[in-house]
Coordinates of C-alpha atoms in Angstrom, one line a residue:
M1 CA 8.2 1.9 -89.8
S2 CA 6.8 1.0 -86.4
Y3 CA 8.0 2.2 -83.0
Y4 CA 8.0 0.6 -79.6
T5 CA 6.3 3.0 -77.2
L6 CA 6.8 2.8 -73.4
V7 CA 3.9 4.1 -71.3
L8 CA 5.2 5.0 -67.8
G9 CA 2.9 4.2 -65.0
C10 CA 2.2 6.6 -62.2
D11 CA -0.5 5.8 -59.7
L12 CA -2.7 3.1 -58.3
S13 CA -5.9 3.2 -56.2
A14 CA -5.4 3.3 -52.4
D15 CA -5.7 -0.5 -52.1
G16 CA -3.5 -1.2 -55.1
T17 CA -6.1 -3.1 -57.1
A18 CA -6.9 -0.5 -59.8
L19 CA -5.2 2.1 -62.0
G20 CA -5.1 5.7 -60.8
P21 CA -6.4 8.6 -62.9
R22 CA -2.9 9.8 -63.9
T23 CA -1.9 6.4 -65.2
V24 CA -5.2 6.2 -67.1
G25 CA -4.5 9.6 -68.7
R26 CA -1.1 8.4 -69.9
L27 CA -2.7 5.2 -71.3
E28 CA -5.3 7.3 -73.1
V29 CA -2.5 9.3 -74.9
A30 CA -0.9 6.1 -76.0
I31 CA -4.3 4.7 -77.2
L32 CA -4.9 7.9 -79.2
H33 CA -1.5 7.5 -81.1
Y34 CA -2.1 3.8 -81.5
Q35 CA -5.5 4.5 -83.2
L36 CA -4.3 7.6 -85.2
Y37 CA -1.3 5.7 -86.7
P38 CA -2.4 2.1 -87.1
G39 CA 0.5 -0.3 -87.1
R40 CA 3.1 2.4 -86.2
F41 CA 3.0 2.2 -82.4
K42 CA 3.8 -1.0 -80.5
L43 CA 2.8 -0.4 -76.9
V44 CA 5.0 -1.5 -74.1
V45 CA 4.5 -1.3 -70.3
A46 CA 7.0 -2.2 -67.6
S47 CA 6.5 -2.4 -63.9
S48 CA 6.9 -4.6 -60.8
R49 CA 4.7 -5.0 -57.8
S50 CA 4.2 -2.0 -55.6
P51 CA 6.1 -2.3 -52.3
Y52 CA 3.3 -0.4 -50.7
H53 CA 0.7 -3.1 -51.6
P54 CA 2.3 -6.4 -50.6
N55 CA -0.9 -8.4 -51.4
Q56 CA -1.1 -6.9 -54.9
E57 CA -2.2 -9.7 -57.3
K58 CA -1.1 -8.0 -60.5
T59 CA 1.8 -5.7 -61.3
L60 CA 1.0 -2.1 -62.4
G61 CA 2.3 -3.2 -65.8
Q62 CA -0.2 -6.1 -66.0
M63 CA -3.1 -3.8 -65.1
M64 CA -2.0 -1.2 -67.7
A65 CA -1.8 -4.0 -70.4
E66 CA -5.3 -5.2 -69.5
Y67 CA -6.6 -1.6 -69.8
L68 CA -4.9 -1.1 -73.2
R69 CA -6.3 -4.4 -74.5
S70 CA -9.8 -3.6 -73.2
K71 CA -9.6 -0.4 -75.4
G72 CA -8.7 -2.4 -78.5
C73 CA -4.8 -2.3 -78.4
L74 CA -4.3 -6.0 -78.9
E75 CA -0.5 -6.0 -79.2
V76 CA 0.9 -4.9 -75.8
T77 CA 4.2 -6.1 -74.4
V78 CA 4.6 -6.3 -70.7
L79 CA 8.2 -6.1 -69.4
P80 CA 9.3 -7.1 -65.9
A81 CA 11.0 -4.2 -64.2
K82 CA 13.6 -4.8 -61.5
E83 CA 12.4 -1.8 -59.5
F84 CA 9.0 -0.2 -58.9
N85 CA 10.1 3.2 -60.2
T86 CA 10.9 5.2 -63.3
C87 CA 14.4 3.9 -63.4
G88 CA 13.2 0.3 -63.4
E89 CA 10.7 1.0 -66.2
I90 CA 13.1 2.8 -68.5
S91 CA 15.9 0.3 -67.8
A92 CA 13.7 -2.6 -68.9
F93 CA 12.6 -0.6 -72.0
I94 CA 16.2 0.2 -73.1
E95 CA 17.2 -3.4 -72.6
F96 CA 14.2 -4.5 -74.6
L97 CA 15.2 -2.2 -77.5
W98 CA 18.8 -3.5 -77.4
E99 CA 17.6 -7.1 -77.7
R100 CA 15.7 -6.2 -80.8
D101 CA 18.4 -3.9 -82.2
E102 CA 15.9 -1.1 -82.4
E103 CA 17.1 2.4 -82.9
N104 CA 13.9 4.2 -82.2
G105 CA 11.5 4.4 -79.4
F106 CA 8.9 6.6 -77.7
I107 CA 8.2 7.2 -74.0
V108 CA 4.8 8.5 -72.8
S109 CA 4.4 10.4 -69.5
A110 CA 3.6 13.8 -68.1
S111 CA 5.6 16.6 -69.6
F112 CA 7.1 17.6 -66.3
H113 CA 8.1 13.9 -65.7
L114 CA 9.7 13.5 -69.1
K115 CA 12.3 16.2 -68.3
R116 CA 13.6 13.9 -65.6
V117 CA 13.3 10.8 -67.8
E118 CA 15.6 12.5 -70.4
V119 CA 18.2 13.4 -67.7
M120 CA 18.0 9.8 -66.4
L121 CA 18.6 8.3 -69.8
R122 CA 21.6 10.6 -70.4
R123 CA 23.1 9.7 -67.0
M124 CA 22.4 6.0 -67.0
Y125 CA 23.6 5.2 -70.5
P126 CA 26.6 6.6 -72.5
Q127 CA 25.4 8.1 -75.8
V128 CA 26.8 5.1 -77.7
M129 CA 24.5 2.8 -75.7
L130 CA 21.3 4.6 -76.2
P131 CA 19.1 3.9 -79.2
K132 CA 19.6 6.7 -81.8
H133 CA 16.2 8.2 -81.5
I134 CA 14.2 8.3 -78.2
R135 CA 11.2 10.6 -78.6
Y136 CA 8.7 11.8 -76.0
L137 CA 5.0 11.9 -76.0
P138 CA 3.9 14.3 -73.3
V139 CA 0.5 14.1 -71.5
L140 CA -0.2 17.8 -71.6
D141 CA -3.2 17.9 -69.4
E142 CA -1.5 16.1 -66.5
Q143 CA -0.5 19.0 -64.2
P144 CA 2.0 18.5 -61.4
T145 CA 0.6 18.3 -57.9
R146 CA 2.1 20.3 -55.1
K147 CA 4.0 17.1 -54.2
D148 CA 5.3 16.8 -57.7
K149 CA 6.5 20.4 -57.7
L150 CA 8.5 19.6 -54.6
L151 CA 9.8 16.2 -55.6
E152 CA 10.7 16.5 -59.3
P153 CA 13.5 18.9 -58.7
L154 CA 14.8 16.8 -55.8
K155 CA 14.5 13.6 -57.8
T156 CA 16.3 15.2 -60.8
A157 CA 19.1 16.6 -58.6
Q158 CA 19.8 13.3 -57.0
I159 CA 20.6 11.8 -60.4
Y160 CA 23.8 13.9 -60.5
L161 CA 25.0 12.7 -57.1
P162 CA 27.7 9.9 -56.7
Q163 CA 26.1 6.5 -56.1
R164 CA 26.7 6.5 -52.3
W165 CA 25.1 9.9 -51.9
R166 CA 22.3 9.0 -54.3
V167 CA 21.1 6.2 -52.0
R168 CA 21.0 8.6 -49.0
A169 CA 19.2 11.2 -51.1
V170 CA 16.5 8.7 -52.1
K171 CA 16.0 7.6 -48.5
F172 CA 15.7 11.3 -47.5
I173 CA 13.2 12.0 -50.2
R174 CA 11.1 8.9 -49.2
T175 CA 11.2 10.1 -45.6
L176 CA 9.8 13.5 -46.7
T177 CA 7.0 12.1 -48.7
G178 CA 6.0 8.7 -47.4
N179 CA 5.4 6.3 -50.3
T180 CA 6.9 7.8 -53.5
S181 CA 8.5 5.7 -56.2
Y182 CA 11.1 6.8 -58.7

């Protein structure tokens, strides 16, 4: 049995032309599983263009796919995401699984980030709409920054707000931090 595995992006270089170290760390975890279990992991990336880099030639997802291919992962699926954030990436992935009638999937990210991803999935999709088995592959050596320690609880809390308040909460969090994505 093989599993589609979404690798969540995280950061770019200051000019938006290269992958940041946290994204590379997540990709390396995916590569490790890809190599340890040949044929079992089908790698997937999803992203749009960064709103903070308007002249960006490639999406974060395209850059991630190029990195994976350069490391020998030849079968990589790049999904277009409607938003440059976690919500956009996981929405694209869940729709991708639905289209293939897949009941299993993996998501790779930092362990502190996967907690929010799990909450997002439960809030965004009724249980009957989620694939039966979504598993998580944590990047254990990716430690939260001070900014992450502040933002992750706020980002998780806003998920529980009604839609009209959620929009305001997102604007507030972005005001606090500058250029953060979800």
